[in-house]
mmCIF file with all atom_site columns, C-alpha atoms in Angstrom:
data_model
loop_
_atom_site.group_PDB
_atom_site.id
_atom_site.type_symbol
_atom_site.label_atom_id
_atom_site.label_alt_id
_atom_site.label_comp_id
_atom_site.label_asym_id
_atom_site.label_entity_id
_atom_site.label_seq_id
_atom_site.pdbx_PDB_ins_code
_atom_site.Cartn_x
_atom_site.Cartn_y
_atom_site.Cartn_z
_atom_site.occupancy
_atom_site.B_iso_or_equiv
_atom_site.pdbx_formal_charge
_atom_site.auth_seq_id
_atom_site.auth_comp_id
_atom_site.auth_asym_id
_atom_site.auth_atom_id
_atom_site.pdbx_PDB_model_num
ATOM 1   C CA . MET M 1 1   ? 0.027   0.279  0.120   1.00 56.00 ? 1   MET M CA 1
ATOM 2   C CA . ARG M 1 2   ? 1.376   3.758  -0.792  1.00 67.00 ? 2   ARG M CA 1
ATOM 3   C CA . ARG M 1 3   ? 2.132   5.378  2.279   1.00 69.00 ? 3   ARG M CA 1
ATOM 4   C CA . PRO M 1 4   ? -0.102  8.855  2.237   1.00 67.00 ? 4   PRO M CA 1
ATOM 5   C CA . PHE M 1 5   ? 1.859   12.151 0.770   1.00 66.00 ? 5   PHE M CA 1
ATOM 6   C CA . MET M 1 6   ? 0.070   14.622 3.815   1.00 63.00 ? 6   MET M CA 1
ATOM 7   C CA . SER M 1 7   ? -2.053  12.617 6.893   1.00 64.00 ? 7   SER M CA 1
ATOM 8   C CA . THR M 1 8   ? -3.086  15.389 9.734   1.00 66.00 ? 8   THR M CA 1
ATOM 9   C CA . PRO M 1 9   ? -6.346  17.218 9.763   1.00 65.00 ? 9   PRO M CA 1
ATOM 10  C CA . GLU M 1 10  ? -4.840  20.356 9.425   1.00 76.00 ? 10  GLU M CA 1
ATOM 11  C CA . GLN M 1 11  ? -2.656  19.194 6.074   1.00 70.00 ? 11  GLN M CA 1
ATOM 12  C CA . LEU M 1 12  ? -5.344  17.481 4.653   1.00 61.00 ? 12  LEU M CA 1
ATOM 13  C CA . ALA M 1 13  ? -7.897  20.811 5.110   1.00 66.00 ? 13  ALA M CA 1
ATOM 14  C CA . SER M 1 14  ? -5.743  23.065 3.977   1.00 68.00 ? 14  SER M CA 1
ATOM 15  C CA . LEU M 1 15  ? -5.527  21.096 -0.084  1.00 73.00 ? 15  LEU M CA 1
ATOM 16  C CA . ASP M 1 16  ? -8.932  20.424 -0.084  1.00 80.00 ? 16  ASP M CA 1
ATOM 17  C CA . GLY M 1 17  ? -10.154 20.880 -3.735  1.00 80.00 ? 17  GLY M CA 1
ATOM 18  C CA . GLN M 1 18  ? -6.535  20.950 -5.356  1.00 88.00 ? 18  GLN M CA 1
ATOM 19  C CA . GLN M 1 19  ? -4.965  18.063 -7.474  1.00 95.00 ? 19  GLN M CA 1
ATOM 20  C CA . TYR M 1 20  ? -1.075  17.674 -7.648  1.00 93.00 ? 20  TYR M CA 1
ATOM 21  C CA . LEU M 1 21  ? 1.191   15.313 -10.116 1.00 97.00 ? 21  LEU M CA 1
ATOM 22  C CA . VAL M 1 22  ? 4.481   14.379 -8.733  1.00 95.00 ? 22  VAL M CA 1
ATOM 23  C CA . LEU M 1 23  ? 6.843   11.858 -9.245  1.00 97.00 ? 23  LEU M CA 1
ATOM 24  C CA . ARG M 1 24  ? 7.929   9.192  -5.654  1.00 95.00 ? 24  ARG M CA 1
ATOM 25  C CA . PRO M 1 25  ? 11.451  8.194  -5.881  1.00 96.00 ? 25  PRO M CA 1
ATOM 26  C CA . THR M 1 26  ? 11.415  4.849  -4.558  1.00 95.00 ? 26  THR M CA 1
ATOM 27  C CA . SER M 1 27  ? 15.387  3.854  -4.364  1.00 96.00 ? 27  SER M CA 1
ATOM 28  C CA . VAL M 1 28  ? 18.437  5.326  -3.655  1.00 97.00 ? 28  VAL M CA 1
ATOM 29  C CA . VAL M 1 29  ? 16.835  9.581  -3.779  1.00 97.00 ? 29  VAL M CA 1
ATOM 30  C CA . ALA M 1 30  ? 14.602  8.033  -1.480  1.00 96.00 ? 30  ALA M CA 1
ATOM 31  C CA . ASP M 1 31  ? 16.350  5.975  0.697   1.00 96.00 ? 31  ASP M CA 1
ATOM 32  C CA . ARG M 1 32  ? 18.613  9.390  1.001   1.00 96.00 ? 32  ARG M CA 1
ATOM 33  C CA . TYR M 1 33  ? 15.077  11.742 1.945   1.00 96.00 ? 33  TYR M CA 1
ATOM 34  C CA . ARG M 1 34  ? 14.388  9.992  4.814   1.00 96.00 ? 34  ARG M CA 1
ATOM 35  C CA . ALA M 1 35  ? 17.872  10.453 5.784   1.00 96.00 ? 35  ALA M CA 1
ATOM 36  C CA . GLU M 1 36  ? 17.848  13.833 5.794   1.00 96.00 ? 36  GLU M CA 1
ATOM 37  C CA . GLN M 1 37  ? 14.046  14.168 6.921   1.00 96.00 ? 37  GLN M CA 1
ATOM 38  C CA . ARG M 1 38  ? 15.438  12.412 10.378  1.00 96.00 ? 38  ARG M CA 1
ATOM 39  C CA . THR M 1 39  ? 18.171  14.666 10.866  1.00 96.00 ? 39  THR M CA 1
ATOM 40  C CA . ALA M 1 40  ? 15.617  17.820 10.142  1.00 96.00 ? 40  ALA M CA 1
ATOM 41  C CA . LEU M 1 41  ? 13.126  16.687 12.344  1.00 96.00 ? 41  LEU M CA 1
ATOM 42  C CA . ALA M 1 42  ? 15.536  15.732 14.760  1.00 96.00 ? 42  ALA M CA 1
ATOM 43  C CA . ARG M 1 43  ? 16.009  19.173 15.298  1.00 95.00 ? 43  ARG M CA 1
ATOM 44  C CA . ALA M 1 44  ? 12.807  20.816 14.646  1.00 95.00 ? 44  ALA M CA 1
ATOM 45  C CA . ASP M 1 45  ? 9.644   19.808 15.250  1.00 94.00 ? 45  ASP M CA 1
ATOM 46  C CA . VAL M 1 46  ? 7.628   21.011 12.177  1.00 94.00 ? 46  VAL M CA 1
ATOM 47  C CA . PRO M 1 47  ? 4.917   19.944 9.837   1.00 92.00 ? 47  PRO M CA 1
ATOM 48  C CA . HIS M 1 48  ? 6.147   17.515 7.160   1.00 90.00 ? 48  HIS M CA 1
ATOM 49  C CA . PRO M 1 49  ? 5.124   15.508 4.250   1.00 89.00 ? 49  PRO M CA 1
ATOM 50  C CA . HIS M 1 50  ? 4.840   12.414 5.391   1.00 86.00 ? 50  HIS M CA 1
ATOM 51  C CA . THR M 1 51  ? 6.856   10.293 2.052   1.00 89.00 ? 51  THR M CA 1
ATOM 52  C CA . GLY M 1 52  ? 9.139   12.096 -0.219  1.00 93.00 ? 52  GLY M CA 1
ATOM 53  C CA . HIS M 1 53  ? 8.153   13.256 -4.023  1.00 95.00 ? 53  HIS M CA 1
ATOM 54  C CA . VAL M 1 54  ? 8.737   15.684 -6.639  1.00 96.00 ? 54  VAL M CA 1
ATOM 55  C CA . THR M 1 55  ? 5.779   18.124 -7.209  1.00 94.00 ? 55  THR M CA 1
ATOM 56  C CA . LEU M 1 56  ? 5.553   18.956 -10.649 1.00 95.00 ? 56  LEU M CA 1
ATOM 57  C CA . ARG M 1 57  ? 2.372   20.670 -10.912 1.00 95.00 ? 57  ARG M CA 1
ATOM 58  C CA . GLY M 1 58  ? -0.276  21.917 -8.853  1.00 95.00 ? 58  GLY M CA 1
ATOM 59  C CA . PHE M 1 59  ? -4.043  22.085 -9.477  1.00 95.00 ? 59  PHE M CA 1
ATOM 60  C CA . TYR M 1 60  ? -7.387  23.751 -8.664  1.00 94.00 ? 60  TYR M CA 1
ATOM 61  C CA . GLU M 1 61  ? -10.447 21.829 -10.204 1.00 95.00 ? 61  GLU M CA 1
ATOM 62  C CA . PRO M 1 62  ? -12.086 20.550 -8.095  1.00 93.00 ? 62  PRO M CA 1
ATOM 63  C CA . GLU M 1 63  ? -15.135 20.163 -10.763 1.00 94.00 ? 63  GLU M CA 1
ATOM 64  C CA . ARG M 1 64  ? -12.850 18.247 -13.136 1.00 95.00 ? 64  ARG M CA 1
ATOM 65  C CA . ARG M 1 65  ? -10.832 16.465 -12.293 1.00 94.00 ? 65  ARG M CA 1
ATOM 66  C CA . GLU M 1 66  ? -11.545 13.666 -14.684 1.00 95.00 ? 66  GLU M CA 1
ATOM 67  C CA . GLU M 1 67  ? -10.426 15.963 -17.138 1.00 96.00 ? 67  GLU M CA 1
ATOM 68  C CA . LEU M 1 68  ? -7.118  16.847 -15.222 1.00 97.00 ? 68  LEU M CA 1
ATOM 69  C CA . ALA M 1 69  ? -6.386  13.215 -15.231 1.00 97.00 ? 69  ALA M CA 1
ATOM 70  C CA . ALA M 1 70  ? -7.445  12.864 -19.142 1.00 97.00 ? 70  ALA M CA 1
ATOM 71  C CA . VAL M 1 71  ? -4.364  15.532 -19.938 1.00 97.00 ? 71  VAL M CA 1
ATOM 72  C CA . VAL M 1 72  ? -2.517  14.492 -17.247 1.00 97.00 ? 72  VAL M CA 1
ATOM 73  C CA . ARG M 1 73  ? -3.033  10.822 -19.007 1.00 98.00 ? 73  ARG M CA 1
ATOM 74  C CA . ARG M 1 74  ? -1.773  11.649 -22.475 1.00 97.00 ? 74  ARG M CA 1
ATOM 75  C CA . TRP M 1 75  ? 0.947   13.693 -21.442 1.00 98.00 ? 75  TRP M CA 1
ATOM 76  C CA . ALA M 1 76  ? 1.934   10.671 -19.349 1.00 98.00 ? 76  ALA M CA 1
ATOM 77  C CA . ALA M 1 77  ? 1.793   8.552  -22.977 1.00 97.00 ? 77  ALA M CA 1
ATOM 78  C CA . ALA M 1 78  ? 4.349   10.286 -24.275 1.00 97.00 ? 78  ALA M CA 1
ATOM 79  C CA . GLN M 1 79  ? 6.330   11.065 -21.900 1.00 97.00 ? 79  GLN M CA 1
ATOM 80  C CA . PRO M 1 80  ? 9.982   9.119  -21.242 1.00 97.00 ? 80  PRO M CA 1
ATOM 81  C CA . PRO M 1 81  ? 10.325  7.785  -17.415 1.00 98.00 ? 81  PRO M CA 1
ATOM 82  C CA . ILE M 1 82  ? 12.506  10.804 -15.673 1.00 98.00 ? 82  ILE M CA 1
ATOM 83  C CA . ASP M 1 83  ? 15.571  10.742 -14.095 1.00 97.00 ? 83  ASP M CA 1
ATOM 84  C CA . VAL M 1 84  ? 15.694  12.180 -10.788 1.00 98.00 ? 84  VAL M CA 1
ATOM 85  C CA . VAL M 1 85  ? 18.923  13.743 -8.794  1.00 98.00 ? 85  VAL M CA 1
ATOM 86  C CA . ALA M 1 86  ? 19.991  14.123 -5.359  1.00 98.00 ? 86  ALA M CA 1
ATOM 87  C CA . GLU M 1 87  ? 21.984  17.377 -5.631  1.00 97.00 ? 87  GLU M CA 1
ATOM 88  C CA . ALA M 1 88  ? 22.101  19.053 -2.185  1.00 98.00 ? 88  ALA M CA 1
ATOM 89  C CA . VAL M 1 89  ? 19.861  20.208 0.968   1.00 98.00 ? 89  VAL M CA 1
ATOM 90  C CA . ASP M 1 90  ? 19.159  23.262 0.290   1.00 98.00 ? 90  ASP M CA 1
ATOM 91  C CA . ALA M 1 91  ? 16.511  25.789 1.854   1.00 97.00 ? 91  ALA M CA 1
ATOM 92  C CA . PHE M 1 92  ? 13.243  28.288 0.557   1.00 96.00 ? 92  PHE M CA 1
ATOM 93  C CA . PRO M 1 93  ? 13.571  31.222 3.061   1.00 94.00 ? 93  PRO M CA 1
ATOM 94  C CA . SER M 1 94  ? 11.020  33.463 4.505   1.00 92.00 ? 94  SER M CA 1
ATOM 95  C CA . PRO M 1 95  ? 8.331   33.621 3.988   1.00 92.00 ? 95  PRO M CA 1
ATOM 96  C CA . TRP M 1 96  ? 7.898   29.826 3.424   1.00 94.00 ? 96  TRP M CA 1
ATOM 97  C CA . GLN M 1 97  ? 11.099  28.456 5.835   1.00 97.00 ? 97  GLN M CA 1
ATOM 98  C CA . ILE M 1 98  ? 10.875  25.414 3.551   1.00 97.00 ? 98  ILE M CA 1
ATOM 99  C CA . LEU M 1 99  ? 13.939  22.909 3.574   1.00 97.00 ? 99  LEU M CA 1
ATOM 100 C CA . ILE M 1 100 ? 14.764  20.572 0.400   1.00 98.00 ? 100 ILE M CA 1
ATOM 101 C CA . ILE M 1 101 ? 16.737  18.648 -1.061  1.00 98.00 ? 101 ILE M CA 1
ATOM 102 C CA . ARG M 1 102 ? 17.385  20.431 -4.320  1.00 98.00 ? 102 ARG M CA 1
ATOM 103 C CA . LEU M 1 103 ? 17.294  17.863 -8.028  1.00 98.00 ? 103 LEU M CA 1
ATOM 104 C CA . SER M 1 104 ? 19.717  18.240 -11.017 1.00 97.00 ? 104 SER M CA 1
ATOM 105 C CA . ARG M 1 105 ? 17.870  20.135 -13.576 1.00 97.00 ? 105 ARG M CA 1
ATOM 106 C CA . THR M 1 106 ? 18.307  16.749 -15.567 1.00 96.00 ? 106 THR M CA 1
ATOM 107 C CA . ALA M 1 107 ? 17.418  16.812 -19.240 1.00 97.00 ? 107 ALA M CA 1
ATOM 108 C CA . SER M 1 108 ? 14.205  14.504 -18.468 1.00 96.00 ? 108 SER M CA 1
ATOM 109 C CA . LEU M 1 109 ? 13.365  16.207 -16.284 1.00 96.00 ? 109 LEU M CA 1
ATOM 110 C CA . LEU M 1 110 ? 13.454  19.725 -18.283 1.00 96.00 ? 110 LEU M CA 1
ATOM 111 C CA . SER M 1 111 ? 11.986  17.962 -20.541 1.00 96.00 ? 111 SER M CA 1
ATOM 112 C CA . ALA M 1 112 ? 9.208   16.349 -18.733 1.00 97.00 ? 112 ALA M CA 1
ATOM 113 C CA . TYR M 1 113 ? 8.299   19.545 -17.428 1.00 95.00 ? 113 TYR M CA 1
ATOM 114 C CA . ALA M 1 114 ? 8.424   21.873 -20.517 1.00 95.00 ? 114 ALA M CA 1
ATOM 115 C CA . ARG M 1 115 ? 5.888   18.860 -22.449 1.00 96.00 ? 115 ARG M CA 1
ATOM 116 C CA . LEU M 1 116 ? 3.321   19.155 -19.331 1.00 96.00 ? 116 LEU M CA 1
ATOM 117 C CA . THR M 1 117 ? 3.732   23.343 -20.275 1.00 95.00 ? 117 THR M CA 1
ATOM 118 C CA . GLU M 1 118 ? 2.581   22.294 -23.672 1.00 95.00 ? 118 GLU M CA 1
ATOM 119 C CA . ALA M 1 119 ? -0.135  20.085 -22.726 1.00 96.00 ? 119 ALA M CA 1
ATOM 120 C CA . LEU M 1 120 ? -1.566  22.587 -20.128 1.00 96.00 ? 120 LEU M CA 1
ATOM 121 C CA . ASP M 1 121 ? -1.408  25.853 -22.204 1.00 96.00 ? 121 ASP M CA 1
ATOM 122 C CA . ARG M 1 122 ? -3.380  23.866 -24.444 1.00 96.00 ? 122 ARG M CA 1
ATOM 123 C CA . THR M 1 123 ? -6.714  23.894 -21.696 1.00 96.00 ? 123 THR M CA 1
ATOM 124 C CA . ASP M 1 124 ? -7.525  26.069 -19.905 1.00 96.00 ? 124 ASP M CA 1
ATOM 125 C CA . ILE M 1 125 ? -6.609  23.947 -16.035 1.00 96.00 ? 125 ILE M CA 1
ATOM 126 C CA . ARG M 1 126 ? -6.162  26.342 -13.388 1.00 95.00 ? 126 ARG M CA 1
ATOM 127 C CA . ARG M 1 127 ? -2.916  26.139 -11.836 1.00 94.00 ? 127 ARG M CA 1
ATOM 128 C CA . LEU M 1 128 ? -1.326  26.780 -8.587  1.00 92.00 ? 128 LEU M CA 1
ATOM 129 C CA . GLY M 1 129 ? 2.241   28.584 -8.085  1.00 85.00 ? 129 GLY M CA 1
ATOM 130 C CA . GLU M 1 130 ? 3.186   27.888 -11.501 1.00 85.00 ? 130 GLU M CA 1
ATOM 131 C CA . LEU M 1 131 ? 6.546   29.334 -12.323 1.00 85.00 ? 131 LEU M CA 1
ATOM 132 C CA . PRO M 1 132 ? 8.650   29.236 -15.922 1.00 86.00 ? 132 PRO M CA 1
ATOM 133 C CA . LEU M 1 133 ? 10.974  26.104 -16.486 1.00 88.00 ? 133 LEU M CA 1
ATOM 134 C CA . GLU M 1 134 ? 13.838  28.372 -15.698 1.00 90.00 ? 134 GLU M CA 1
ATOM 135 C CA . GLU M 1 135 ? 12.730  30.042 -12.579 1.00 89.00 ? 135 GLU M CA 1
ATOM 136 C CA . TRP M 1 136 ? 11.697  26.365 -11.331 1.00 91.00 ? 136 TRP M CA 1
ATOM 137 C CA . THR M 1 137 ? 13.340  24.986 -8.217  1.00 95.00 ? 137 THR M CA 1
ATOM 138 C CA . PHE M 1 138 ? 13.228  21.149 -8.527  1.00 96.00 ? 138 PHE M CA 1
ATOM 139 C CA . HIS M 1 139 ? 12.776  19.947 -4.939  1.00 96.00 ? 139 HIS M CA 1
ATOM 140 C CA . MET M 1 140 ? 11.448  17.739 -3.014  1.00 97.00 ? 140 MET M CA 1
ATOM 141 C CA . SER M 1 141 ? 10.381  19.615 0.803   1.00 96.00 ? 141 SER M CA 1
ATOM 142 C CA . LEU M 1 142 ? 11.751  17.859 3.317   1.00 97.00 ? 142 LEU M CA 1
ATOM 143 C CA . VAL M 1 143 ? 10.028  19.823 6.851   1.00 96.00 ? 143 VAL M CA 1
ATOM 144 C CA . TYR M 1 144 ? 7.273   22.595 6.449   1.00 94.00 ? 144 TYR M CA 1
ATOM 145 C CA . ALA M 1 145 ? 9.239   25.379 9.237   1.00 95.00 ? 145 ALA M CA 1
ATOM 146 C CA . LYS M 1 146 ? 7.352   28.553 8.380   1.00 93.00 ? 146 LYS M CA 1
ATOM 147 C CA . SER M 1 147 ? 5.958   28.128 12.432  1.00 93.00 ? 147 SER M CA 1
ATOM 148 C CA . LEU M 1 148 ? 9.655   28.553 13.379  1.00 95.00 ? 148 LEU M CA 1
ATOM 149 C CA . ALA M 1 149 ? 11.008  32.138 14.140  1.00 95.00 ? 149 ALA M CA 1
ATOM 150 C CA . PRO M 1 150 ? 13.693  33.409 12.375  1.00 95.00 ? 150 PRO M CA 1
ATOM 151 C CA . ALA M 1 151 ? 16.550  32.639 14.572  1.00 95.00 ? 151 ALA M CA 1
ATOM 152 C CA . PRO M 1 152 ? 15.817  28.649 14.697  1.00 96.00 ? 152 PRO M CA 1
ATOM 153 C CA . TRP M 1 153 ? 14.727  29.146 11.668  1.00 96.00 ? 153 TRP M CA 1
ATOM 154 C CA . THR M 1 154 ? 18.084  30.076 10.670  1.00 95.00 ? 154 THR M CA 1
ATOM 155 C CA . THR M 1 155 ? 19.765  28.173 12.747  1.00 95.00 ? 155 THR M CA 1
ATOM 156 C CA . LEU M 1 156 ? 18.184  24.961 10.673  1.00 96.00 ? 156 LEU M CA 1
ATOM 157 C CA . SER M 1 157 ? 18.480  26.733 7.811   1.00 96.00 ? 157 SER M CA 1
ATOM 158 C CA . HIS M 1 158 ? 22.827  27.246 7.767   1.00 95.00 ? 158 HIS M CA 1
ATOM 159 C CA . MET M 1 159 ? 22.672  23.365 10.087  1.00 95.00 ? 159 MET M CA 1
ATOM 160 C CA . SER M 1 160 ? 21.140  22.078 7.179   1.00 96.00 ? 160 SER M CA 1
ATOM 161 C CA . ARG M 1 161 ? 22.175  22.729 3.989   1.00 96.00 ? 161 ARG M CA 1
ATOM 162 C CA . ARG M 1 162 ? 24.597  21.296 1.844   1.00 96.00 ? 162 ARG M CA 1
ATOM 163 C CA . SER M 1 163 ? 25.922  19.731 -1.048  1.00 97.00 ? 163 SER M CA 1
ATOM 164 C CA . ILE M 1 164 ? 24.984  15.427 -1.222  1.00 96.00 ? 164 ILE M CA 1
ATOM 165 C CA . GLY M 1 165 ? 27.683  13.723 -1.378  1.00 92.00 ? 165 GLY M CA 1
ATOM 166 C CA . GLY M 1 166 ? 27.500  10.764 -4.390  1.00 93.00 ? 166 GLY M CA 1
ATOM 167 C CA . ARG M 1 167 ? 24.527  12.648 -5.726  1.00 95.00 ? 167 ARG M CA 1
ATOM 168 C CA . PRO M 1 168 ? 22.064  9.514  -5.696  1.00 97.00 ? 168 PRO M CA 1
ATOM 169 C CA . SER M 1 169 ? 19.975  9.065  -8.938  1.00 97.00 ? 169 SER M CA 1
ATOM 170 C CA . GLU M 1 170 ? 16.917  7.129  -10.245 1.00 97.00 ? 170 GLU M CA 1
ATOM 171 C CA . SER M 1 171 ? 14.733  6.046  -12.578 1.00 97.00 ? 171 SER M CA 1
ATOM 172 C CA . ILE M 1 172 ? 11.197  6.709  -12.148 1.00 97.00 ? 172 ILE M CA 1
ATOM 173 C CA . GLY M 1 173 ? 9.269   4.783  -14.851 1.00 97.00 ? 173 GLY M CA 1
ATOM 174 C CA . GLU M 1 174 ? 5.443   6.847  -13.235 1.00 97.00 ? 174 GLU M CA 1
ATOM 175 C CA . VAL M 1 175 ? 3.912   9.911  -11.918 1.00 97.00 ? 175 VAL M CA 1
ATOM 176 C CA . GLU M 1 176 ? 0.741   9.745  -9.259  1.00 96.00 ? 176 GLU M CA 1
ATOM 177 C CA . LEU M 1 177 ? -1.945  12.388 -9.956  1.00 96.00 ? 177 LEU M CA 1
ATOM 178 C CA . VAL M 1 178 ? -3.045  13.483 -6.300  1.00 92.00 ? 178 VAL M CA 1
ATOM 179 C CA . TRP M 1 179 ? -6.429  14.649 -5.171  1.00 91.00 ? 179 TRP M CA 1
ATOM 180 C CA . TYR M 1 180 ? -7.827  15.866 -2.195  1.00 87.00 ? 180 TYR M CA 1
ATOM 181 C CA . GLU M 1 181 ? -11.565 15.953 -1.208  1.00 88.00 ? 181 GLU M CA 1
ATOM 182 C CA . ASN M 1 182 ? -13.678 15.962 2.349   1.00 84.00 ? 182 ASN M CA 1
ATOM 183 C CA . GLY M 1 183 ? -10.370 15.760 3.879   1.00 82.00 ? 183 GLY M CA 1
ATOM 184 C CA . GLU M 1 184 ? -9.048  12.531 2.215   1.00 83.00 ? 184 GLU M CA 1
ATOM 185 C CA . GLU M 1 185 ? -5.814  12.184 0.193   1.00 84.00 ? 185 GLU M CA 1
ATOM 186 C CA . HIS M 1 186 ? -6.847  10.103 -3.241  1.00 88.00 ? 186 HIS M CA 1
ATOM 187 C CA . SER M 1 187 ? -4.748  9.119  -5.935  1.00 92.00 ? 187 SER M CA 1
ATOM 188 C CA . GLU M 1 188 ? -4.022  7.885  -9.182  1.00 95.00 ? 188 GLU M CA 1
ATOM 189 C CA . VAL M 1 189 ? -0.874  5.960  -10.492 1.00 96.00 ? 189 VAL M CA 1
ATOM 190 C CA . ILE M 1 190 ? -0.181  6.674  -14.154 1.00 97.00 ? 190 ILE M CA 1
ATOM 191 C CA . PRO M 1 191 ? 3.040   5.516  -16.005 1.00 98.00 ? 191 PRO M CA 1
ATOM 192 C CA . LEU M 1 192 ? 4.877   6.779  -17.979 1.00 97.00 ? 192 LEU M CA 1
ATOM 193 C CA . THR M 1 193 ? 5.299   5.087  -21.414 1.00 95.00 ? 193 THR M CA 1
ATOM 194 C CA . GLY M 1 194 ? 6.826   7.253  -24.096 1.00 90.00 ? 194 GLY M CA 1
#
């Protein structure tokens, strides 16, 4: 059984009506993620995802989820597996205060993001927090530390930031379309078959 990304009532309530297209690493990148998250949580008791994931897009289409899924399935049918490489432990600064594993901008990750943008641009699907490819930081969120005061956040951020030796990498052959509805997380696994 797949582990949910979010499970606390507060997290689920804050995501109600939203959908996310994510990659879920399952081998060496996932192992490194878990180790880094344990280290971060030992330093600060803050909210966090319950499993590592790479968000490719966020959406707000509670009434058109099936239409969104159809677009994602067409994109996935033409998309080869995506390579992810863990590059560094880094952070998004205040006001976000999120500790992350920053991913390398691999050719397959860049291409997947660009092709997804092209597919979505042909629709009127509502996207959340989207940035142009050149501005997007591919990452896996470790902890959400927005609740920390400036001094503890600065300490956590400085203690955590570093390059990741060996650059763990894996190729991911499926995406998950995750949606939040009535306080529950749901997902559909879609293979990348291009």
